[in-house]
PDB file of C-alpha atoms in Angstrom:
ATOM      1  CA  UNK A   1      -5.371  -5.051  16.122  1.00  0.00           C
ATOM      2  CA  UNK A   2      -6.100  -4.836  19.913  1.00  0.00           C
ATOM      3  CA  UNK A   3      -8.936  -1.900  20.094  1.00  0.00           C
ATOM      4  CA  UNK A   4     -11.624  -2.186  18.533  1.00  0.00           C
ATOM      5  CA  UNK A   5     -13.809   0.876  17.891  1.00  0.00           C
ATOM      6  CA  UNK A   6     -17.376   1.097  15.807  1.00  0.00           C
ATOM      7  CA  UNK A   7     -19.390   3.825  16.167  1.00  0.00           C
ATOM      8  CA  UNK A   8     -22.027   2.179  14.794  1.00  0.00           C
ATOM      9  CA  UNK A   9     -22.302  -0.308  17.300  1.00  0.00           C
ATOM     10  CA  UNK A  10     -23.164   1.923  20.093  1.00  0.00           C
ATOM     11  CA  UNK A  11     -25.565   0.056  21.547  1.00  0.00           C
ATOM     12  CA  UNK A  12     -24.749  -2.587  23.499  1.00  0.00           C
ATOM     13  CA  UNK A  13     -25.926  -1.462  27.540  1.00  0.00           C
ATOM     14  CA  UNK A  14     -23.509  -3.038  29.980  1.00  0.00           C
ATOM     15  CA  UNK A  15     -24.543  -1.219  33.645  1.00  0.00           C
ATOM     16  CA  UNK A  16     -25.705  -4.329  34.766  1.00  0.00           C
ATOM     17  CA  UNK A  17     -22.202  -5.865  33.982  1.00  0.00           C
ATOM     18  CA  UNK A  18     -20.779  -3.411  35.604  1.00  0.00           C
ATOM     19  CA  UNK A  19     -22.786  -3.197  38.931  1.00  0.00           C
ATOM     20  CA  UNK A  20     -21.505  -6.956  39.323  1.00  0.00           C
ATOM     21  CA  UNK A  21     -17.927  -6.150  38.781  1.00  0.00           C
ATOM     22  CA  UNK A  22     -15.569  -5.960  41.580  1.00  0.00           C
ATOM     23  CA  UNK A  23     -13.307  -2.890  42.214  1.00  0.00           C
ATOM     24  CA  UNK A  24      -9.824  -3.894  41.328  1.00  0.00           C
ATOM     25  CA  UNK A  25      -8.666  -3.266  45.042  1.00  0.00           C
ATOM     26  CA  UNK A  26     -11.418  -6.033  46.061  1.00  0.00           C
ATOM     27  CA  UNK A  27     -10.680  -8.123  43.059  1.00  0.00           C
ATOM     28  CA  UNK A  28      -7.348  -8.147  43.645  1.00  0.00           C
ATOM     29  CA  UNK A  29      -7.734  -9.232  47.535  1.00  0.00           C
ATOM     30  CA  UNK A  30      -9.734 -12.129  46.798  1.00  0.00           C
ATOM     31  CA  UNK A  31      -6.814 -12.974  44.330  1.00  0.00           C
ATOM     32  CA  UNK A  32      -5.795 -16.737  44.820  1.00  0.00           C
ATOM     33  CA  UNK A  33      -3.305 -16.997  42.354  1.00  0.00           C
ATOM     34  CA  UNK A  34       0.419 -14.876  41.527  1.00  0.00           C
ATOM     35  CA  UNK A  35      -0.736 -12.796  44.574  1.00  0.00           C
ATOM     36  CA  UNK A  36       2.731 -11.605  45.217  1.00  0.00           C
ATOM     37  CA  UNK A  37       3.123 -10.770  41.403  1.00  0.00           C
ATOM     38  CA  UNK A  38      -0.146  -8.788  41.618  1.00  0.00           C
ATOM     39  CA  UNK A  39       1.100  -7.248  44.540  1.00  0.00           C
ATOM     40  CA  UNK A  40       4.619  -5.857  43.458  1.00  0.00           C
ATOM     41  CA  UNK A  41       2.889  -5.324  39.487  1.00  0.00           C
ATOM     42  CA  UNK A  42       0.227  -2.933  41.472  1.00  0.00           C
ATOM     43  CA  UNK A  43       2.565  -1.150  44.146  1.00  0.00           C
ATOM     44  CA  UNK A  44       5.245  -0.365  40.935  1.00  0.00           C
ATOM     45  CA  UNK A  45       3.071   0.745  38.817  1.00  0.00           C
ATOM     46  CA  UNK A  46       3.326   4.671  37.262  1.00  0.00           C
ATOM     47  CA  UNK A  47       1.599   5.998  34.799  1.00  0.00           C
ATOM     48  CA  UNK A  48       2.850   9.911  33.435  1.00  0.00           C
ATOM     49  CA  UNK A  49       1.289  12.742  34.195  1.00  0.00           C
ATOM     50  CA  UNK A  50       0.974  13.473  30.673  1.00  0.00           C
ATOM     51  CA  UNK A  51      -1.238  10.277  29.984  1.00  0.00           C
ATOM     52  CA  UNK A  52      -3.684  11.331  33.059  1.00  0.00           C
ATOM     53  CA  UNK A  53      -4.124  15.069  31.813  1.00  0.00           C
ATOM     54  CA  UNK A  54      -4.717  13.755  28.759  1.00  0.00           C
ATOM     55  CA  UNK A  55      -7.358  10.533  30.232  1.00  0.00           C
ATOM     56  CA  UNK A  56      -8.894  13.968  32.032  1.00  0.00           C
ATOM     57  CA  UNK A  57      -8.965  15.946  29.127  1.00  0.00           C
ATOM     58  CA  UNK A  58     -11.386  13.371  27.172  1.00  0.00           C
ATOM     59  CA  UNK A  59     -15.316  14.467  28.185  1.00  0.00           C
ATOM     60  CA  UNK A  60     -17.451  12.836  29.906  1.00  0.00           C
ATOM     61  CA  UNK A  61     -17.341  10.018  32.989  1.00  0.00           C
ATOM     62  CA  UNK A  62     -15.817   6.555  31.519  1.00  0.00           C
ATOM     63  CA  UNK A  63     -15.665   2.781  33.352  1.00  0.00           C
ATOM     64  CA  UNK A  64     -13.311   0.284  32.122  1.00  0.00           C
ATOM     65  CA  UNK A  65     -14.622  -3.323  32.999  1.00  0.00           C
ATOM     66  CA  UNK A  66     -11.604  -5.833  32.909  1.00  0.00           C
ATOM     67  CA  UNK A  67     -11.924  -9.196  31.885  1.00  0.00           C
ATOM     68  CA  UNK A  68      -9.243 -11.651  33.558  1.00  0.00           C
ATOM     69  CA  UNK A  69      -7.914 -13.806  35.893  1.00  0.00           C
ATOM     70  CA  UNK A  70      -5.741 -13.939  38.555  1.00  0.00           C
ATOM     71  CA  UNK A  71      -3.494 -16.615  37.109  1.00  0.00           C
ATOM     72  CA  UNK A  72      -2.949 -14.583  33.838  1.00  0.00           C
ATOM     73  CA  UNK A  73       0.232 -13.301  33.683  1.00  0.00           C
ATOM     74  CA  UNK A  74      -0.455 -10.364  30.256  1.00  0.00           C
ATOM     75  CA  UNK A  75      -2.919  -9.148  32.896  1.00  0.00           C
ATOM     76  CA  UNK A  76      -0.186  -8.953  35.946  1.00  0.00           C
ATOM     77  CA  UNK A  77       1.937  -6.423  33.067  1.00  0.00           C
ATOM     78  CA  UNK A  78      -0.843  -4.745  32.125  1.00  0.00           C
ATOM     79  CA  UNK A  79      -3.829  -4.081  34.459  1.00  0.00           C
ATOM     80  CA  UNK A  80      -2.186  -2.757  37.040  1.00  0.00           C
ATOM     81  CA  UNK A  81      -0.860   0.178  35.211  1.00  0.00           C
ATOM     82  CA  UNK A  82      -4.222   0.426  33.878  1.00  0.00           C
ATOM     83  CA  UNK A  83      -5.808   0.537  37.275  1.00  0.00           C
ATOM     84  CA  UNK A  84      -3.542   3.058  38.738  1.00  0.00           C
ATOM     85  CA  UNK A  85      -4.343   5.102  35.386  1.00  0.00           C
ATOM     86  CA  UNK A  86      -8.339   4.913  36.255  1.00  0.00           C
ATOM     87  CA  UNK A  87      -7.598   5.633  40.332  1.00  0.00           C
ATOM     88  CA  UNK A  88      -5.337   9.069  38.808  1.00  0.00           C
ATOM     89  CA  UNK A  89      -7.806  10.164  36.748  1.00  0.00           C
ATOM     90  CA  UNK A  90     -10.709  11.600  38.123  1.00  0.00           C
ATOM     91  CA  UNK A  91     -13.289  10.621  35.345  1.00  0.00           C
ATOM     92  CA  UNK A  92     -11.895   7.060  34.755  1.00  0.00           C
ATOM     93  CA  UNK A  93     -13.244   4.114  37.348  1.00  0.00           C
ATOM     94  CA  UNK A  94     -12.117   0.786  36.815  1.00  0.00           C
ATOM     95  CA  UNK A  95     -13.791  -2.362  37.665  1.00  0.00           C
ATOM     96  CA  UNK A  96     -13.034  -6.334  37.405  1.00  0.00           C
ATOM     97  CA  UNK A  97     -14.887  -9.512  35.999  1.00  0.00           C
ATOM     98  CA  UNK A  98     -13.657 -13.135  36.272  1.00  0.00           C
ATOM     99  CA  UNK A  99     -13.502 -14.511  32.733  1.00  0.00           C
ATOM    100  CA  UNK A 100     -14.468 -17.618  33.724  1.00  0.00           C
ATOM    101  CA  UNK A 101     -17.950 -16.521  35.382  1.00  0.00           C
ATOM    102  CA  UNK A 102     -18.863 -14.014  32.584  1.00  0.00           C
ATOM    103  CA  UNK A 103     -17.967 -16.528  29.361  1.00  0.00           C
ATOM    104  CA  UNK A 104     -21.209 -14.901  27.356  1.00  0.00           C
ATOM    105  CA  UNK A 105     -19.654 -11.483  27.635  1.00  0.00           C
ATOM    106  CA  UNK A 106     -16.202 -13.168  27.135  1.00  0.00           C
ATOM    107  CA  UNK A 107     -17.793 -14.588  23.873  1.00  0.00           C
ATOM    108  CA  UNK A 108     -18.631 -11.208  22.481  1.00  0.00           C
ATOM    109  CA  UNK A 109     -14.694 -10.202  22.700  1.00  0.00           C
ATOM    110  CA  UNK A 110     -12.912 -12.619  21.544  1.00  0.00           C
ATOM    111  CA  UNK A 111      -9.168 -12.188  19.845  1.00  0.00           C
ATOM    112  CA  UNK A 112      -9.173 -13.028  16.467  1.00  0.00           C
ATOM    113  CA  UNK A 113     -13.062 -13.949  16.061  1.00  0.00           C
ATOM    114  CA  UNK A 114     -11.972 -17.132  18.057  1.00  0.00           C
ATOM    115  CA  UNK A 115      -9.906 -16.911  21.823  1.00  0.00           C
ATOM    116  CA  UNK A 116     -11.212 -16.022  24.920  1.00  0.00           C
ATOM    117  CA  UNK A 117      -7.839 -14.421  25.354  1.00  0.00           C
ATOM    118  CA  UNK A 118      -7.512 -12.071  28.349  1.00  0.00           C
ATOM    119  CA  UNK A 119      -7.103  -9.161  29.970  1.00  0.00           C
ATOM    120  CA  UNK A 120      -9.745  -7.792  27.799  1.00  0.00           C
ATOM    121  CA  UNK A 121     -10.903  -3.819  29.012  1.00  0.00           C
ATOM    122  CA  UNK A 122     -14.070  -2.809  28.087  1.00  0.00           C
ATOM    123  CA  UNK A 123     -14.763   0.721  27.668  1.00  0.00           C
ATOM    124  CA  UNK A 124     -18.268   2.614  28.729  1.00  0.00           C
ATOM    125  CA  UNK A 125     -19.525   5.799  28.722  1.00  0.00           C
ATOM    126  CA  UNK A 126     -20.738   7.223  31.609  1.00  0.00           C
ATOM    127  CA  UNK A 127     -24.735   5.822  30.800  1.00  0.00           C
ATOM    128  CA  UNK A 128     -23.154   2.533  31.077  1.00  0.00           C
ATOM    129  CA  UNK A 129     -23.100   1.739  27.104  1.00  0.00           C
ATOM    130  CA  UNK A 130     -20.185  -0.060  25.214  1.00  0.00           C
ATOM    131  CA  UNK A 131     -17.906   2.169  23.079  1.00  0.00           C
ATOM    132  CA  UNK A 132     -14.990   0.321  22.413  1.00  0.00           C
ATOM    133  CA  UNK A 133     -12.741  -2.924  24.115  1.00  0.00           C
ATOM    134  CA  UNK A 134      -8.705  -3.535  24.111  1.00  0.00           C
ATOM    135  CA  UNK A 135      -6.780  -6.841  24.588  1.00  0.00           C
ATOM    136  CA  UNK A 136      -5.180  -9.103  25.208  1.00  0.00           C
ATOM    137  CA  UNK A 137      -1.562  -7.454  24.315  1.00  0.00           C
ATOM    138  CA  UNK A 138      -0.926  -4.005  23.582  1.00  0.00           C
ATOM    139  CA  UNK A 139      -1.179  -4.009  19.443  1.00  0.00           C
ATOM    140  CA  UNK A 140       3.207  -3.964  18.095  1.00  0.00           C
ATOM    141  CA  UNK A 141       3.605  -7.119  21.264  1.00  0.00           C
ATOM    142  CA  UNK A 142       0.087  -8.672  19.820  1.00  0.00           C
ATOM    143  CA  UNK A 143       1.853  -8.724  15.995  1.00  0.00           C
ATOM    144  CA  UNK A 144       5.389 -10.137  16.951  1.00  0.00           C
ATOM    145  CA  UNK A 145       3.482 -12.456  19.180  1.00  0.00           C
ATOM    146  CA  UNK A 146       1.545 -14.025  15.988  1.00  0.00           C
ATOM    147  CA  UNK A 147       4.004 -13.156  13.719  1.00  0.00           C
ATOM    148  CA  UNK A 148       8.013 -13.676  13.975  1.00  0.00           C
ATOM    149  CA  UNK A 149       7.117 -14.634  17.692  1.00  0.00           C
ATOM    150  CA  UNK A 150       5.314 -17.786  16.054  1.00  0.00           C
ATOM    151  CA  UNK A 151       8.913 -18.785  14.715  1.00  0.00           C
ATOM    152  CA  UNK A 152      10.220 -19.588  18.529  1.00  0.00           C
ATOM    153  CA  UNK A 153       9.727 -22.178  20.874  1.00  0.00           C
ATOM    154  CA  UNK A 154       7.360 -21.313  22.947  1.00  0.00           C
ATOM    155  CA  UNK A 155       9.354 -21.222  26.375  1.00  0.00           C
ATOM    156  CA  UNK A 156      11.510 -18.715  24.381  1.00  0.00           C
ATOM    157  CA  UNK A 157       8.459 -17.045  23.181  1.00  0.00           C
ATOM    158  CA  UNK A 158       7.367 -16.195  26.344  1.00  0.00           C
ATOM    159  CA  UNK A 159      10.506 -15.474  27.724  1.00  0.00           C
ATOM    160  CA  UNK A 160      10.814 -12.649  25.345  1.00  0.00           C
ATOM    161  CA  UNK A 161       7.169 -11.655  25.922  1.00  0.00           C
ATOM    162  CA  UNK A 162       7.913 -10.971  29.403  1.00  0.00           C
ATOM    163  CA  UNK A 163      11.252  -9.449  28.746  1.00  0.00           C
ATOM    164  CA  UNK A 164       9.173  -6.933  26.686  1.00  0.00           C
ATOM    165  CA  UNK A 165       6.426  -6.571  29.285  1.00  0.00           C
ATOM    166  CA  UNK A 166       9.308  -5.399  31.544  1.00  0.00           C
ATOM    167  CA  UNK A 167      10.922  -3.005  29.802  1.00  0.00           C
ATOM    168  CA  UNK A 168       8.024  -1.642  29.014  1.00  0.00           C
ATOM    169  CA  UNK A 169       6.458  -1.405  32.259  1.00  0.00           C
ATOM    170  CA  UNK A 170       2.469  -0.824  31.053  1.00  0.00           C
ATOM    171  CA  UNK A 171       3.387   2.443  29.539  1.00  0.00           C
ATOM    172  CA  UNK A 172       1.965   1.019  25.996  1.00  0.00           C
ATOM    173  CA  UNK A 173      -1.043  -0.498  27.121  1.00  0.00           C
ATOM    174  CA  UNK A 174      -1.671   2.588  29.089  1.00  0.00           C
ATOM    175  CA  UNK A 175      -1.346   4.985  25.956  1.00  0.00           C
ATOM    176  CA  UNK A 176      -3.920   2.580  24.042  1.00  0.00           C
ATOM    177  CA  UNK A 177      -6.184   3.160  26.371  1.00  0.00           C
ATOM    178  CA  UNK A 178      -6.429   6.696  26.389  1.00  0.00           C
ATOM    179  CA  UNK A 179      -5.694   7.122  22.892  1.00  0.00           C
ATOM    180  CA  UNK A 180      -8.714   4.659  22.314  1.00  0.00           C
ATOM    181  CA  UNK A 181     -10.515   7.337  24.971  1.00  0.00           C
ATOM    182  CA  UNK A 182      -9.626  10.071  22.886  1.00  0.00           C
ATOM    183  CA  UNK A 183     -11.256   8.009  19.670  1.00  0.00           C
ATOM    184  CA  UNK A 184     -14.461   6.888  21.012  1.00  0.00           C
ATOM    185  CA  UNK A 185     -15.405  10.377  22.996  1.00  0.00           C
ATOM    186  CA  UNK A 186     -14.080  12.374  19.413  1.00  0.00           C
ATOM    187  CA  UNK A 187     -11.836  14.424  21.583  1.00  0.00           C
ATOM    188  CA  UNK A 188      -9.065  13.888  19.267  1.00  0.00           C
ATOM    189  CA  UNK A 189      -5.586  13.811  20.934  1.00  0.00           C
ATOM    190  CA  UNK A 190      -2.025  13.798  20.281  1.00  0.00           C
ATOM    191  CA  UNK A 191      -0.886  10.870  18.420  1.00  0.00           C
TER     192      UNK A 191
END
C-alpha cells in the first residue's frame, strides 16, 4: 500500500512544517544533485486535463509537503508530475522538505513500519492538518518491487523500475494523488 488514509487520525497540525518548506521551483534550484534529470523530468512533465478538473473538483484548499532528495531518482519520475499537477490546479500548492533535515517527520512515514524511503507527499487541508501521505512508489510498481521484483538482481531490478517509470511518465502517481484527494475530502470520484 502507498496511501495511507485514517480518518481517525486527523489530528496531527503540520503548518509549521509547512511554513519551512521550500517551493519546489526554489527547492529544485538549490538542487546539487541529478540537476539535469530534475530539469528535463520537470520541463516534460504533463499531467491531463481530466486529472486537474478532477484535483479542482475536490473542496477545499490542499498543500502537499514532499519529502526527498535531490539524489533520489523515484522522486525525479514522480514529483515533477506531481508538482506540475499542484501549479495546474488552482487549490493544490506544493511544497518541499529535505529528508535528511526533517528525520522526526521522516520517522512518522516510514514504508513498511521501517524505511525512511522517499519521495513521501504529505497531504493537508487547507488549516494546515494531516489527512493522508503517499510514497515512495506508486502502489502496482511498490508490489512488483517487493514481490517478483525481489527475484532479480538488483541492477536488473532497477533497470526495469526505471523502464516502468518511463513508460509511465508520472501519470500513476499523479492519479493516486488525486484519487487519495478525492478520499480524504469525501468528494468521492471516479475510480
Amino acid at each position: 500500500m502507498t496511501s495511507h488514509f485514517d480518518p481517525a487520525s486527523e489530528t496531527a497540525h503540520r503548518q509549521a512544517d509547512w511554513e519551512r518548506a521550500a517551493p519546489y521551483i526554489d527547492w529544485l534550484d538549490a538542487a546539487d544533485e541529478l540537476e539535469d534529470l530534475w530539469a528535463s523530468a520537470t520541463a516534460r512533465a504533463v499531467v491531463s486535463e481530466d486529472l486537474v478538473a478532477r484535483a479542482e473538483a475536490v473542496p477545499g484548499e490542499w498543500k502537499l509537503i514532499v519529502l526527498s532528495e535531490d539524489w533520489c531518482l523515484d522522486a525525479t519520475s514522480t514529483i515533477p508530475p506531481v508538482a506540475a499537477l499542484a501549479a495546474a490546479a488552482s487549490n493544490l500548492d506544493l511544497r518541499v522538505l529535505d529528508r535528511d533535515d526533517n528525520l522526526e517527520l521522516m520517522d512518522e512515514h516510514l514504508t513498511n513500519g521501517t524505511a525512511r524511503s522517499i519521495p513521501i507527499v504529505i497531504v493537508l487541508d487547507g488549516g494546515g492538518v494531516e489527512r493522508a501521505w503517499w510514497g515512495p512508489r506508486p502502489a502496482d510498481l511498490q508490489a512488483w518491487f517487493y514481490g517478483d521484483g525481489q527475484e532479480m538482481e538488483k541492477e536488473d531490478r532497477y533497470r526495469e523500475l526505471r523502464k516502468w517509470y518511463a513508460r509511465d511518465r508520472g501519470q500513476t502517481t499523479v492519479r493516486e494523488i488525486v484519487e487519495l484527494l478525492e478520499e480524504v475530502s469525501g468528494a468521492g470520484g471516479v475510480a
